[in-house]
Tab-separated table of C-alpha atoms in Angstrom:
chain	number	residue	atom	x	y	z
A	1	GLU	CA	15.699	4.122	26.604
A	2	ALA	CA	12.976	5.681	28.761
A	3	LYS	CA	14.126	9.147	27.718
A	4	ASN	CA	13.957	8.137	24.052
A	5	ARG	CA	10.361	7.018	24.483
A	6	VAL	CA	9.409	10.266	26.200
A	7	CYS	CA	11.013	12.183	23.320
A	8	ILE	CA	9.013	10.176	20.791
A	9	LEU	CA	5.771	10.783	22.676
A	10	ASP	CA	6.487	14.514	22.676
A	11	LYS	CA	6.997	14.482	18.908
A	12	LEU	CA	3.784	12.570	18.397
A	13	SER	CA	1.587	14.867	20.488
A	14	ASN	CA	-1.023	16.435	18.220
A	15	PRO	CA	-3.938	18.669	19.291
A	16	ASN	CA	-5.812	17.818	16.088
A	17	ALA	CA	-5.672	14.040	16.683
A	18	MET	CA	-8.414	12.028	15.001
A	19	ALA	CA	-9.094	8.500	16.226
A	20	ASP	CA	-8.771	5.926	13.459
A	21	GLY	CA	-8.336	8.714	10.920
A	22	LYS	CA	-11.854	10.027	11.468
A	23	SER	CA	-12.842	13.490	12.643
A	24	SER	CA	-14.393	13.340	16.123
A	25	GLY	CA	-14.910	17.041	16.845
A	26	ILE	CA	-17.822	19.005	15.443
A	27	ASP	CA	-21.450	18.026	15.023
A	28	LEU	CA	-21.981	19.124	11.423
A	29	GLY	CA	-25.745	18.849	11.728
A	30	LYS	CA	-25.856	21.700	14.249
A	31	PHE	CA	-23.979	23.944	11.839
A	32	LYS	CA	-26.150	22.992	8.864
A	33	ALA	CA	-29.234	24.010	10.831
A	34	LEU	CA	-27.898	27.577	10.728
A	35	PHE	CA	-26.784	27.567	7.095
A	36	LYS	CA	-28.573	29.896	4.680
A	37	ASP	CA	-26.362	29.165	1.678
A	38	GLU	CA	-24.837	25.719	2.200
A	39	ARG	CA	-21.969	26.104	-0.245
A	40	LYS	CA	-20.873	29.553	0.952
A	41	ASN	CA	-21.313	28.619	4.596
A	42	LEU	CA	-19.266	25.413	4.244
A	43	VAL	CA	-16.452	27.335	2.537
A	44	PHE	CA	-16.611	29.985	5.266
A	45	MET	CA	-16.413	27.359	8.012
A	46	ALA	CA	-13.564	25.559	6.247
A	47	ARG	CA	-11.604	28.828	6.114
A	48	THR	CA	-12.415	29.461	9.769
A	49	ALA	CA	-11.245	25.981	10.766
A	50	GLU	CA	-8.020	26.559	8.805
A	51	THR	CA	-7.399	29.838	10.630
A	52	ALA	CA	-8.004	28.078	13.949
A	53	GLU	CA	-5.682	25.256	12.818
A	54	ARG	CA	-8.425	22.675	13.391
A	55	TYR	CA	-7.711	20.653	10.302
A	56	ASP	CA	-9.803	17.654	11.300
A	57	ASP	CA	-12.847	19.957	11.386
A	58	MET	CA	-11.729	21.508	8.099
A	59	CYS	CA	-11.768	18.040	6.503
A	60	LYS	CA	-15.294	17.496	7.756
A	61	PHE	CA	-16.541	20.761	6.255
A	62	MET	CA	-14.793	20.040	2.940
A	63	ARG	CA	-16.145	16.492	2.784
A	64	ALA	CA	-19.641	17.946	3.219
A	65	LEU	CA	-18.962	20.429	0.416
A	66	VAL	CA	-17.787	17.704	-1.968
A	67	GLU	CA	-20.879	15.650	-1.151
A	68	TRP	CA	-23.006	18.757	-1.789
A	69	THR	CA	-21.530	19.115	-5.298
A	70	ASP	CA	-22.500	15.508	-5.982
A	71	SER	CA	-26.049	15.939	-4.710
A	72	LYS	CA	-27.090	18.185	-7.592
A	73	THR	CA	-28.897	16.852	-10.640
A	74	GLU	CA	-26.288	18.617	-12.751
A	75	LYS	CA	-23.009	17.915	-11.000
A	76	VAL	CA	-21.101	20.978	-9.786
A	77	ASP	CA	-17.312	21.212	-9.795
A	78	LEU	CA	-15.283	22.793	-7.005
A	79	THR	CA	-13.840	26.241	-7.610
A	80	VAL	CA	-10.068	26.748	-7.521
A	81	GLU	CA	-10.339	28.080	-3.965
A	82	GLU	CA	-12.469	25.122	-2.880
A	83	ARG	CA	-10.028	22.648	-4.441
A	84	ASN	CA	-7.176	24.282	-2.576
A	85	LEU	CA	-9.088	24.211	0.706
A	86	LEU	CA	-9.726	20.490	0.219
A	87	SER	CA	-6.043	19.890	-0.444
A	88	VAL	CA	-4.882	21.970	2.536
A	89	ALA	CA	-7.311	20.269	4.932
A	90	TYR	CA	-6.241	16.715	4.196
A	91	LYS	CA	-2.565	17.593	3.664
A	92	ASN	CA	-2.318	18.955	7.203
A	93	VAL	CA	-4.161	16.020	8.743
A	94	ILE	CA	-2.112	13.422	6.866
A	95	GLY	CA	1.146	15.360	7.183
A	96	ALA	CA	1.212	15.193	10.980
A	97	ARG	CA	0.740	11.434	10.941
A	98	ARG	CA	3.291	10.842	8.198
A	99	ALA	CA	5.791	12.748	10.312
A	100	SER	CA	4.845	10.609	13.320
A	101	TRP	CA	5.244	7.426	11.296
A	102	ARG	CA	8.701	8.460	10.106
A	103	THR	CA	9.691	9.202	13.711
A	104	LEU	CA	8.688	5.675	14.726
A	105	ASN	CA	9.976	3.920	11.609
A	106	VAL	CA	13.694	4.112	12.390
A	107	ASP	CA	16.104	1.211	12.830
A	108	GLU	CA	16.820	1.915	16.502
A	109	HIS	CA	13.168	1.141	17.351
A	110	LYS	CA	12.511	-1.777	14.976
A	111	ASP	CA	12.678	-4.433	17.731
A	112	ASP	CA	10.797	-2.488	20.405
A	113	GLU	CA	7.354	-4.075	20.873
A	114	LEU	CA	5.862	-0.922	22.386
A	115	ILE	CA	6.987	1.145	19.405
A	116	LYS	CA	5.691	-1.509	16.994
A	117	LEU	CA	2.264	-1.299	18.641
A	118	TYR	CA	2.330	2.502	18.543
A	119	LYS	CA	3.346	2.464	14.888
A	120	LYS	CA	0.388	0.213	14.058
A	121	GLN	CA	-1.927	2.800	15.646
A	122	VAL	CA	-0.429	5.568	13.520
A	123	GLU	CA	-0.701	3.376	10.410
A	124	SER	CA	-4.369	2.727	11.196
A	125	GLU	CA	-4.988	6.478	11.326
A	126	LEU	CA	-3.047	7.020	8.092
A	127	ASP	CA	-5.058	4.285	6.412
A	128	GLY	CA	-8.356	5.824	7.525
A	129	ILE	CA	-7.470	9.328	6.377
A	130	CYS	CA	-6.144	8.196	2.993
A	131	LYS	CA	-9.194	6.043	2.293
A	132	ASP	CA	-11.501	8.858	3.383
A	133	VAL	CA	-10.092	11.326	0.852
A	134	LEU	CA	-9.707	8.640	-1.829
A	135	ASP	CA	-13.420	7.879	-1.459
A	136	LEU	CA	-14.219	11.522	-2.239
A	137	LEU	CA	-11.780	11.653	-5.137
A	138	ILE	CA	-12.593	8.365	-6.863
A	139	ASN	CA	-16.338	8.209	-6.278
A	140	ILE	CA	-17.177	11.891	-6.727
A	141	LEU	CA	-14.504	14.312	-7.944
A	142	VAL	CA	-12.653	12.234	-10.545
A	143	LYS	CA	-15.873	10.486	-11.554
A	144	ASN	CA	-17.748	13.750	-12.146
A	145	SER	CA	-14.837	15.617	-13.751
A	146	THR	CA	-15.070	14.167	-17.239
A	147	GLU	CA	-13.430	16.948	-19.254
A	148	GLU	CA	-9.678	16.959	-19.803
A	149	ASN	CA	-8.887	20.155	-17.920
A	150	GLU	CA	-7.068	21.606	-14.924
A	151	SER	CA	-9.606	20.229	-12.442
A	152	ARG	CA	-9.217	16.657	-13.652
A	153	VAL	CA	-5.418	16.925	-13.499
A	154	PHE	CA	-5.697	18.253	-9.935
A	155	TYR	CA	-7.956	15.398	-8.809
A	156	LEU	CA	-5.917	12.673	-10.516
A	157	LYS	CA	-2.721	14.079	-9.016
A	158	MET	CA	-4.292	14.211	-5.561
A	159	THR	CA	-5.503	10.614	-5.976
A	160	GLY	CA	-1.962	9.591	-6.881
A	161	ASP	CA	-0.637	11.413	-3.817
A	162	TYR	CA	-2.851	9.517	-1.372
A	163	TYR	CA	-2.188	6.151	-2.995
A	164	ARG	CA	1.518	7.020	-2.637
A	165	TYR	CA	1.060	7.781	1.058
A	166	LEU	CA	-0.610	4.388	1.504
A	167	ALA	CA	2.222	2.703	-0.399
A	168	GLU	CA	4.718	4.077	2.127
A	169	PHE	CA	3.553	1.576	4.742
A	170	VAL	CA	1.329	-0.953	2.907
A	171	THR	CA	3.339	-3.060	0.473
A	172	ASP	CA	0.919	-5.817	-0.549
A	173	GLN	CA	-2.053	-3.915	-2.029
A	174	GLN	CA	-0.435	-2.499	-5.201
A	175	TYR	CA	-0.947	1.037	-3.983
A	176	ASP	CA	2.397	1.906	-5.571
A	177	GLN	CA	1.118	0.914	-9.010
A	178	LYS	CA	-2.192	2.691	-8.441
A	179	ALA	CA	-0.301	5.866	-7.529
A	180	ALA	CA	1.861	5.629	-10.654
A	181	ASP	CA	-1.219	4.988	-12.808
A	182	MET	CA	-3.003	8.089	-11.487
A	183	TYR	CA	0.084	10.252	-11.943
A	184	SER	CA	0.481	8.921	-15.497
A	185	LYS	CA	-3.128	9.758	-16.380
A	186	ALA	CA	-2.780	13.219	-14.863
A	187	LEU	CA	0.471	13.876	-16.733
A	188	ALA	CA	-1.016	12.843	-20.075
A	189	ILE	CA	-3.704	15.519	-19.695
A	190	ALA	CA	-1.336	18.101	-18.191
A	191	ASN	CA	1.046	17.794	-21.128
A	192	LYS	CA	-1.819	18.627	-23.490
A	193	LYS	CA	-3.791	21.181	-21.495
A	194	LEU	CA	-1.441	22.958	-19.071
A	195	THR	CA	1.577	25.129	-19.780
A	196	PRO	CA	4.997	23.747	-18.745
A	197	THR	CA	5.207	26.328	-15.942
A	198	HIS	CA	1.693	25.755	-14.585
A	199	PRO	CA	1.940	25.132	-10.797
A	200	ILE	CA	-0.213	21.993	-10.932
A	201	ARG	CA	1.849	20.519	-13.768
A	202	LEU	CA	5.097	21.315	-11.935
A	203	GLY	CA	3.788	19.798	-8.698
A	204	LEU	CA	2.614	16.737	-10.573
A	205	ALA	CA	6.012	16.226	-12.206
A	206	LEU	CA	7.725	16.518	-8.818
A	207	ASN	CA	5.399	14.086	-7.043
A	208	TYR	CA	5.533	11.602	-9.923
A	209	SER	CA	9.332	11.693	-9.670
A	210	VAL	CA	9.136	11.081	-5.913
A	211	CYS	CA	6.849	8.109	-6.597
A	212	PHE	CA	9.382	6.578	-9.011
A	213	TYR	CA	12.372	7.268	-6.751
A	214	GLU	CA	11.024	6.476	-3.274
A	215	ILE	CA	8.081	4.122	-3.847
A	216	LEU	CA	8.776	2.222	-7.067
A	217	LYS	CA	12.560	2.364	-6.493
A	218	ASP	CA	13.075	3.250	-10.148
A	219	LYS	CA	15.850	5.813	-9.969
A	220	GLN	CA	16.336	5.984	-13.724
A	221	LYS	CA	13.032	7.740	-14.395
């Protein structure tokens, strides 16, 4: 049993750990003091953080960029590259914790009080990360992207993804239905505006299917 716990701890070790789902590394203000072109410099630092595999820092730079787009009198949308950087940043941060949660959420550990406590910590971090990115999506990106185009499909799909991640471990907040609703809205636009082979439309169809099969337990759709 002791060996099993050591093995689990090894799997859960993560150099990019963020307490309670929040980035605790860089002081963004010190970087901004050196910025000459805030948008370009934030993108540059996000790319640099990605190269250094410091995804918690990457999230912080991308959050600042999204907030910058919302600060303008005429709202500015993210470019394709910026959208992808946002997705990569949060996908890496959430992916490590989802893997940790799956490691802990196995039948052989379901009665172990230490593992239950550890799992709650991981779930707290997952909850914080998901709600962080959902705040950006719902209150800025989806809100400001009013045209039925590729960007709106991307943001709605991403919103559905993070509601789906929440639904994996929270069963009493209707996150499953919220995920399905976002995917449905994204698909309605994608069917009209994107070609059948468009990568975003294909990814959306796949993730929507996963939502039906794994979250909603509807294996017919």
